PDB file of C-alpha atoms in Angstrom:
ATOM      1  CA  PRO A 106      98.926 -71.853 307.124  1.00  0.00           C
ATOM      2  CA  LEU A 107      95.462 -71.252 309.665  1.00  0.00           C
ATOM      3  CA  PHE A 108      93.041 -74.315 308.597  1.00  0.00           C
ATOM      4  CA  ASP A 109      89.268 -72.400 309.685  1.00  0.00           C
ATOM      5  CA  GLY A 110      88.066 -73.438 306.192  1.00  0.00           C
ATOM      6  CA  ARG A 111      87.661 -69.925 305.356  1.00  0.00           C
ATOM      7  CA  GLY A 112      90.111 -68.941 303.357  1.00  0.00           C
ATOM      8  CA  ALA A 113      90.995 -71.043 300.818  1.00  0.00           C
ATOM      9  CA  ALA A 114      88.009 -71.795 298.307  1.00  0.00           C
ATOM     10  CA  ALA A 115      89.570 -75.090 298.328  1.00  0.00           C
ATOM     11  CA  PHE A 116      88.763 -76.493 301.746  1.00  0.00           C
ATOM     12  CA  SER A 117      85.650 -76.038 301.562  1.00  0.00           C
ATOM     13  CA  ALA A 118      85.576 -76.788 297.570  1.00  0.00           C
ATOM     14  CA  ALA A 119      84.392 -80.801 296.004  1.00  0.00           C
ATOM     15  CA  GLY A 120      87.082 -81.351 293.831  1.00  0.00           C
ATOM     16  CA  MET A 121      85.372 -82.162 290.570  1.00  0.00           C
ATOM     17  CA  LEU A 122      87.473 -81.185 287.366  1.00  0.00           C
ATOM     18  CA  SER A 123      84.744 -81.345 285.283  1.00  0.00           C
ATOM     19  CA  PRO A 124      85.239 -80.247 282.033  1.00  0.00           C
ATOM     20  CA  THR A 125      82.565 -81.197 279.654  1.00  0.00           C
ATOM     21  CA  ALA A 126      79.865 -80.905 282.631  1.00  0.00           C
ATOM     22  CA  GLU A 127      81.597 -77.509 283.114  1.00  0.00           C
ATOM     23  CA  LEU A 128      80.183 -76.934 278.818  1.00  0.00           C
ATOM     24  CA  ASP A 129      76.705 -76.136 280.155  1.00  0.00           C
ATOM     25  CA  SER A 130      78.037 -73.192 281.258  1.00  0.00           C
ATOM     26  CA  GLY A 131      80.673 -72.380 280.257  1.00  0.00           C
ATOM     27  CA  GLY A 132      82.160 -72.723 276.534  1.00  0.00           C
ATOM     28  CA  PRO A 133      84.716 -74.680 274.554  1.00  0.00           C
ATOM     29  CA  GLU A 134      87.538 -71.921 276.336  1.00  0.00           C
ATOM     30  CA  ILE A 135      86.812 -73.062 279.532  1.00  0.00           C
ATOM     31  CA  ALA A 136      87.023 -76.149 279.310  1.00  0.00           C
ATOM     32  CA  GLU A 137      89.843 -76.716 277.420  1.00  0.00           C
ATOM     33  CA  LEU A 138      91.033 -74.690 280.184  1.00  0.00           C
ATOM     34  CA  GLY A 139      89.598 -77.725 281.898  1.00  0.00           C
ATOM     35  CA  TRP A 140      90.842 -80.991 279.814  1.00  0.00           C
ATOM     36  CA  ARG A 141      94.505 -79.605 280.650  1.00  0.00           C
ATOM     37  CA  SER A 142      94.099 -79.320 284.235  1.00  0.00           C
ATOM     38  CA  ILE A 143      93.680 -82.160 284.476  1.00  0.00           C
ATOM     39  CA  ALA A 144      96.722 -83.395 282.886  1.00  0.00           C
ATOM     40  CA  ALA A 145      98.882 -80.580 284.934  1.00  0.00           C
ATOM     41  CA  TRP A 146      97.165 -82.595 288.816  1.00  0.00           C
ATOM     42  CA  ARG A 147      98.123 -85.322 286.951  1.00  0.00           C
ATOM     43  CA  GLY A 148     102.080 -85.407 286.915  1.00  0.00           C
ATOM     44  CA  ILE A 149     101.046 -83.320 290.579  1.00  0.00           C
ATOM     45  CA  ALA A 150      99.834 -86.714 292.013  1.00  0.00           C
ATOM     46  CA  ALA A 151     102.278 -88.238 289.874  1.00  0.00           C
ATOM     47  CA  ALA A 152     105.368 -86.071 291.543  1.00  0.00           C
ATOM     48  CA  LEU A 153     103.658 -86.472 295.084  1.00  0.00           C
ATOM     49  CA  ARG A 154     103.435 -90.269 294.927  1.00  0.00           C
ATOM     50  CA  LEU A 155     100.297 -89.762 295.905  1.00  0.00           C
ATOM     51  CA  PRO A 156      96.702 -90.878 294.474  1.00  0.00           C
ATOM     52  CA  LEU A 157      95.102 -88.082 295.280  1.00  0.00           C
ATOM     53  CA  LEU A 158      93.906 -87.866 291.371  1.00  0.00           C
ATOM     54  CA  ARG A 159      90.489 -90.336 289.930  1.00  0.00           C
ATOM     55  CA  GLN A 160      90.003 -90.338 286.815  1.00  0.00           C
ATOM     56  CA  GLY A 161      87.076 -93.075 286.128  1.00  0.00           C
ATOM     57  CA  GLY A 162      84.813 -89.862 284.125  1.00  0.00           C
ATOM     58  CA  SER A 163      81.822 -88.675 286.344  1.00  0.00           C
ATOM     59  CA  LEU A 164      77.978 -89.559 285.725  1.00  0.00           C
ATOM     60  CA  MET A 165      74.580 -87.829 284.857  1.00  0.00           C
ATOM     61  CA  LEU A 166      71.099 -89.321 286.439  1.00  0.00           C
ATOM     62  CA  ALA A 167      67.646 -87.996 285.941  1.00  0.00           C
ATOM     63  CA  HIS A 168      64.525 -89.060 287.489  1.00  0.00           C
ATOM     64  CA  ARG A 169      61.690 -91.142 284.328  1.00  0.00           C
ATOM     65  CA  HIS A 170      60.093 -88.391 285.099  1.00  0.00           C
ATOM     66  CA  ASP A 171      62.537 -85.128 284.552  1.00  0.00           C
ATOM     67  CA  LEU A 172      63.502 -86.749 280.511  1.00  0.00           C
ATOM     68  CA  GLY A 173      63.468 -83.701 279.168  1.00  0.00           C
ATOM     69  CA  ALA A 174      65.081 -80.795 281.125  1.00  0.00           C
ATOM     70  CA  ALA A 175      67.644 -83.551 281.492  1.00  0.00           C
ATOM     71  CA  GLN A 176      68.636 -84.241 277.860  1.00  0.00           C
ATOM     72  CA  ARG A 177      67.988 -80.784 276.969  1.00  0.00           C
ATOM     73  CA  VAL A 178      71.673 -79.980 279.510  1.00  0.00           C
ATOM     74  CA  ILE A 179      72.649 -83.169 277.701  1.00  0.00           C
ATOM     75  CA  ALA A 180      72.225 -81.671 274.273  1.00  0.00           C
ATOM     76  CA  ARG A 181      74.111 -78.402 275.409  1.00  0.00           C
ATOM     77  CA  LEU A 182      76.482 -80.333 276.539  1.00  0.00           C
ATOM     78  CA  ASP A 183      76.773 -82.378 272.854  1.00  0.00           C
ATOM     79  CA  THR A 184      76.876 -79.069 271.143  1.00  0.00           C
ATOM     80  CA  ARG A 185      79.704 -76.476 272.681  1.00  0.00           C
ATOM     81  CA  GLY A 186      82.763 -78.609 271.036  1.00  0.00           C
ATOM     82  CA  ALA A 187      82.460 -81.441 273.706  1.00  0.00           C
ATOM     83  CA  TRP A 188      85.934 -83.049 272.586  1.00  0.00           C
ATOM     84  CA  ARG A 189      83.700 -86.669 274.594  1.00  0.00           C
ATOM     85  CA  ALA A 190      80.635 -86.580 274.838  1.00  0.00           C
ATOM     86  CA  PRO A 191      77.956 -88.867 277.608  1.00  0.00           C
ATOM     87  CA  GLN A 192      77.839 -91.176 276.640  1.00  0.00           C
ATOM     88  CA  PRO A 193      73.979 -92.571 277.733  1.00  0.00           C
ATOM     89  CA  LEU A 194      73.456 -95.337 279.485  1.00  0.00           C
ATOM     90  CA  THR A 195      71.510 -98.629 280.034  1.00  0.00           C
ATOM     91  CA  ALA A 196      69.902-100.080 283.616  1.00  0.00           C
ATOM     92  CA  GLU A 197      72.863-102.542 283.364  1.00  0.00           C
ATOM     93  CA  ARG A 198      76.097-100.808 282.481  1.00  0.00           C
ATOM     94  CA  LEU A 199      75.364 -98.372 285.179  1.00  0.00           C
ATOM     95  CA  ALA A 200      75.051-100.922 287.362  1.00  0.00           C
ATOM     96  CA  GLU A 201      79.011-101.658 286.477  1.00  0.00           C
ATOM     97  CA  LEU A 202      79.269 -98.971 287.035  1.00  0.00           C
ATOM     98  CA  GLU A 203      77.714 -97.862 289.714  1.00  0.00           C
ATOM     99  CA  PRO A 204      76.320-101.199 291.756  1.00  0.00           C
ATOM    100  CA  ALA A 205      75.687 -98.907 294.550  1.00  0.00           C
ATOM    101  CA  LEU A 206      73.542 -96.711 292.643  1.00  0.00           C
ATOM    102  CA  GLN A 207      70.033 -97.513 293.310  1.00  0.00           C
ATOM    103  CA  GLY A 208      66.397 -95.638 291.575  1.00  0.00           C
ATOM    104  CA  ALA A 209      68.292 -93.565 288.773  1.00  0.00           C
ATOM    105  CA  ALA A 210      65.609 -93.858 284.985  1.00  0.00           C
ATOM    106  CA  HIS A 211      68.412 -92.179 282.996  1.00  0.00           C
ATOM    107  CA  ALA A 212      72.336 -91.833 283.558  1.00  0.00           C
ATOM    108  CA  TRP A 213      74.605 -90.356 281.234  1.00  0.00           C
ATOM    109  CA  LEU A 214      78.149 -91.750 281.673  1.00  0.00           C
ATOM    110  CA  LEU A 215      81.286 -88.523 280.997  1.00  0.00           C
ATOM    111  CA  ALA A 216      84.062 -89.823 280.782  1.00  0.00           C
ATOM    112  CA  GLY A 217      87.679 -88.999 281.413  1.00  0.00           C
ATOM    113  CA  GLU A 218      86.635 -86.519 284.199  1.00  0.00           C
ATOM    114  CA  ALA A 219      88.068 -86.977 287.503  1.00  0.00           C
ATOM    115  CA  GLN A 220      88.412 -85.630 291.051  1.00  0.00           C
ATOM    116  CA  ILE A 221      91.257 -84.020 293.155  1.00  0.00           C
ATOM    117  CA  ASP A 222      91.567 -84.130 296.688  1.00  0.00           C
ATOM    118  CA  PRO A 223      91.828 -80.342 297.471  1.00  0.00           C
ATOM    119  CA  VAL A 224      93.035 -80.140 301.589  1.00  0.00           C
ATOM    120  CA  ALA A 225      95.009 -83.123 300.572  1.00  0.00           C
ATOM    121  CA  THR A 226      96.821 -81.939 297.525  1.00  0.00           C
ATOM    122  CA  LEU A 227      97.611 -79.209 299.621  1.00  0.00           C
ATOM    123  CA  ASP A 228      98.529 -80.646 302.291  1.00  0.00           C
ATOM    124  CA  ALA A 229     100.796 -82.668 300.502  1.00  0.00           C
ATOM    125  CA  LEU A 230     102.639 -80.022 297.999  1.00  0.00           C
ATOM    126  CA  PHE A 231     102.662 -78.507 301.557  1.00  0.00           C
ATOM    127  CA  ALA A 232     104.494 -81.102 303.373  1.00  0.00           C
ATOM    128  CA  GLN A 233     107.186 -82.112 300.643  1.00  0.00           C
ATOM    129  CA  SER A 234     107.507 -78.601 299.183  1.00  0.00           C
ATOM    130  CA  PRO A 235     111.771 -78.616 300.149  1.00  0.00           C
ATOM    131  CA  GLY A 236     113.594 -75.584 299.124  1.00  0.00           C
ATOM    132  CA  VAL A 237     109.628 -73.846 299.103  1.00  0.00           C
ATOM    133  CA  ALA A 238     109.796 -70.243 301.445  1.00  0.00           C
ATOM    134  CA  TRP A 239     106.577 -69.911 302.266  1.00  0.00           C
ATOM    135  CA  HIS A 240     105.035 -66.360 302.960  1.00  0.00           C
ATOM    136  CA  TRP A 241     102.558 -66.811 305.279  1.00  0.00           C
ATOM    137  CA  GLY A 242      99.882 -63.715 306.273  1.00  0.00           C
ATOM    138  CA  CYS A 243     100.620 -62.113 302.917  1.00  0.00           C
ATOM    139  CA  THR A 244      98.495 -59.878 301.610  1.00  0.00           C
ATOM    140  CA  VAL A 245      98.978 -59.869 298.200  1.00  0.00           C
ATOM    141  CA  SER A 246      96.794 -56.236 296.482  1.00  0.00           C
ATOM    142  CA  GLN A 247      98.439 -57.501 292.452  1.00  0.00           C
ATOM    143  CA  VAL A 248      99.780 -59.486 289.810  1.00  0.00           C
ATOM    144  CA  ASP A 249     101.405 -59.086 287.121  1.00  0.00           C
ATOM    145  CA  ALA A 250     103.613 -60.870 284.539  1.00  0.00           C
ATOM    146  CA  GLY A 251     106.495 -62.301 287.455  1.00  0.00           C
ATOM    147  CA  VAL A 252     105.574 -59.671 289.725  1.00  0.00           C
ATOM    148  CA  LEU A 253     104.049 -60.433 292.687  1.00  0.00           C
ATOM    149  CA  ARG A 254     102.790 -56.745 294.172  1.00  0.00           C
ATOM    150  CA  LEU A 255     101.991 -56.900 298.742  1.00  0.00           C
ATOM    151  CA  ASP A 256      99.741 -54.919 300.362  1.00  0.00           C
ATOM    152  CA  ASP A 257     102.816 -53.563 302.706  1.00  0.00           C
ATOM    153  CA  GLY A 258     104.455 -51.993 299.419  1.00  0.00           C
ATOM    154  CA  ARG A 259     106.860 -55.408 298.787  1.00  0.00           C
ATOM    155  CA  VAL A 260     107.591 -56.698 295.839  1.00  0.00           C
ATOM    156  CA  HIS A 261     108.223 -60.144 294.938  1.00  0.00           C
ATOM    157  CA  ARG A 262     110.245 -60.947 291.793  1.00  0.00           C
ATOM    158  CA  CYS A 263     109.866 -64.485 289.314  1.00  0.00           C
ATOM    159  CA  ALA A 264     109.818 -66.556 286.750  1.00  0.00           C
ATOM    160  CA  LEU A 265     105.550 -66.605 286.952  1.00  0.00           C
ATOM    161  CA  ALA A 266     103.115 -65.539 288.815  1.00  0.00           C
ATOM    162  CA  VAL A 267      99.926 -67.111 289.435  1.00  0.00           C
ATOM    163  CA  ASP A 268      97.147 -65.891 290.934  1.00  0.00           C
ATOM    164  CA  ALA A 269      94.811 -67.603 292.689  1.00  0.00           C
ATOM    165  CA  ARG A 270      93.236 -65.498 294.739  1.00  0.00           C
ATOM    166  CA  GLY A 271      89.854 -65.485 293.632  1.00  0.00           C
ATOM    167  CA  VAL A 272      87.152 -62.921 294.478  1.00  0.00           C
ATOM    168  CA  GLY A 273      90.756 -61.042 296.087  1.00  0.00           C
ATOM    169  CA  ALA A 274      91.785 -59.728 292.076  1.00  0.00           C
ATOM    170  CA  ARG A 275      88.424 -58.368 291.415  1.00  0.00           C
ATOM    171  CA  ALA A 276      90.457 -55.932 291.366  1.00  0.00           C
ATOM    172  CA  GLN A 277      92.531 -56.182 287.923  1.00  0.00           C
ATOM    173  CA  LEU A 278      90.578 -59.725 286.896  1.00  0.00           C
ATOM    174  CA  PRO A 279      86.262 -59.526 286.130  1.00  0.00           C
ATOM    175  CA  VAL A 280      85.792 -61.661 288.538  1.00  0.00           C
ATOM    176  CA  ARG A 281      82.259 -62.654 290.633  1.00  0.00           C
ATOM    177  CA  GLY A 282      82.058 -64.381 294.092  1.00  0.00           C
ATOM    178  CA  VAL A 283      79.547 -67.763 294.227  1.00  0.00           C
ATOM    179  CA  ARG A 284      78.858 -69.753 296.802  1.00  0.00           C
ATOM    180  CA  GLY A 285      77.530 -73.179 297.331  1.00  0.00           C
ATOM    181  CA  GLU A 286      76.012 -74.935 300.312  1.00  0.00           C
ATOM    182  CA  THR A 287      77.577 -77.328 301.187  1.00  0.00           C
ATOM    183  CA  ALA A 288      78.102 -80.713 303.641  1.00  0.00           C
ATOM    184  CA  TRP A 289      79.981 -83.976 304.592  1.00  0.00           C
ATOM    185  CA  LEU A 290      78.419 -87.461 305.401  1.00  0.00           C
ATOM    186  CA  HIS A 291      80.146 -90.198 306.751  1.00  0.00           C
ATOM    187  CA  ALA A 292      78.315 -93.224 305.409  1.00  0.00           C
ATOM    188  CA  PRO A 293      80.858 -96.569 305.819  1.00  0.00           C
ATOM    189  CA  GLY A 294      80.664 -98.848 303.416  1.00  0.00           C
ATOM    190  CA  HIS A 295      78.641 -96.028 300.728  1.00  0.00           C
ATOM    191  CA  GLY A 296      80.045 -98.256 297.381  1.00  0.00           C
ATOM    192  CA  LEU A 297      80.481 -94.757 295.347  1.00  0.00           C
ATOM    193  CA  ARG A 298      83.391 -94.297 292.713  1.00  0.00           C
ATOM    194  CA  ARG A 299      83.128 -91.580 290.945  1.00  0.00           C
ATOM    195  CA  PRO A 300      81.736 -88.077 291.356  1.00  0.00           C
ATOM    196  CA  VAL A 301      77.439 -87.905 290.543  1.00  0.00           C
ATOM    197  CA  ARG A 302      75.511 -85.375 289.731  1.00  0.00           C
ATOM    198  CA  LEU A 303      71.713 -85.283 289.564  1.00  0.00           C
ATOM    199  CA  LEU A 304      69.811 -83.389 286.860  1.00  0.00           C
ATOM    200  CA  HIS A 305      66.879 -82.333 288.245  1.00  0.00           C
ATOM    201  CA  PRO A 306      65.048 -78.587 286.828  1.00  0.00           C
ATOM    202  CA  ARG A 307      65.342 -77.124 290.030  1.00  0.00           C
ATOM    203  CA  HIS A 308      67.904 -78.405 292.276  1.00  0.00           C
ATOM    204  CA  ARG A 309      71.643 -79.720 291.392  1.00  0.00           C
ATOM    205  CA  VAL A 310      73.132 -81.917 293.773  1.00  0.00           C
ATOM    206  CA  TYR A 311      75.694 -83.726 293.398  1.00  0.00           C
ATOM    207  CA  LEU A 312      77.686 -85.915 295.426  1.00  0.00           C
ATOM    208  CA  VAL A 313      80.955 -86.467 294.941  1.00  0.00           C
ATOM    209  CA  PRO A 314      83.029 -89.505 296.760  1.00  0.00           C
ATOM    210  CA  ARG A 315      86.042 -88.486 299.415  1.00  0.00           C
ATOM    211  CA  ASP A 316      87.068 -91.887 301.007  1.00  0.00           C
ATOM    212  CA  ALA A 317      86.120 -95.292 301.446  1.00  0.00           C
ATOM    213  CA  ASP A 318      83.382 -93.564 304.698  1.00  0.00           C
ATOM    214  CA  THR A 319      82.992 -90.451 303.591  1.00  0.00           C
ATOM    215  CA  VAL A 320      80.892 -88.242 300.839  1.00  0.00           C
ATOM    216  CA  PHE A 321      81.420 -84.746 299.346  1.00  0.00           C
ATOM    217  CA  VAL A 322      77.125 -83.418 298.775  1.00  0.00           C
ATOM    218  CA  GLY A 323      76.889 -80.056 297.379  1.00  0.00           C
ATOM    219  CA  ALA A 324      72.963 -79.702 296.457  1.00  0.00           C
ATOM    220  CA  SER A 325      73.254 -74.772 295.728  1.00  0.00           C
ATOM    221  CA  GLU A 326      75.029 -72.008 293.716  1.00  0.00           C
ATOM    222  CA  ILE A 327      74.537 -68.717 294.846  1.00  0.00           C
ATOM    223  CA  GLU A 328      75.907 -65.450 292.957  1.00  0.00           C
ATOM    224  CA  SER A 329      76.867 -64.347 295.797  1.00  0.00           C
ATOM    225  CA  ALA A 330      80.472 -63.358 297.748  1.00  0.00           C
ATOM    226  CA  SER A 331      78.776 -63.344 300.957  1.00  0.00           C
ATOM    227  CA  ARG A 332      79.611 -65.699 304.025  1.00  0.00           C
ATOM    228  CA  ASP A 333      77.315 -64.652 306.267  1.00  0.00           C
ATOM    229  CA  SER A 334      74.585 -67.171 307.271  1.00  0.00           C
ATOM    230  CA  ALA A 335      71.969 -68.734 304.950  1.00  0.00           C
ATOM    231  CA  ARG A 336      68.633 -67.902 305.537  1.00  0.00           C
ATOM    232  CA  CYS A 337      65.616 -70.808 304.552  1.00  0.00           C
ATOM    233  CA  SER A 338      62.254 -70.925 304.672  1.00  0.00           C
ATOM    234  CA  SER A 339      60.389 -74.092 304.565  1.00  0.00           C
ATOM    235  CA  ARG A 340      56.369 -73.678 303.655  1.00  0.00           C
TER     236      ARG A 340
END
């Protein structure tokens, strides 16, 4: 496989498994799939015997002057069929859960949410797959029930076909590209234990701890599948 960070979304994905948080832009059906995916990933991690999954919930934070905007988001998560509604946290409880956090006036816990390390998971799946035939460099043009059709005309039949092409499946499925601008921070001893989202009227910044010294930061969602370099301006 070509490890260039561009060939698959998993190379740049945060790895957050957040059914409750996704209710802000999705519906109960998406949340249901999210909870099912957490259970599936739990089984995969157990089969690989690696600590690839962490399920300590996630946090939503807001500054004091952004409480109104934050409450509107929380209300949407409470009324769209969330099985586990966000839990408001006192300053003392937040300090117990995340001692490294400072300055947040308001906080909510999204219990049950989880995270995986996508790159480590891909590596483990590849390394621990005896008897699996890998077909690198093959472009799948169509996925049907039990059938994979390649660009060169070959057909692979199977018991179960899983379509993971993303925007490559636009010819068959109503999918769209969403681009995320992300950064990896080397922050030795950062102390963060679980994913954190900032509820801000304009900027939805999130932090995901990768290991004891690395934090994954995301700060934008752009409705585009373009990989061109982004142009920024400031005034």
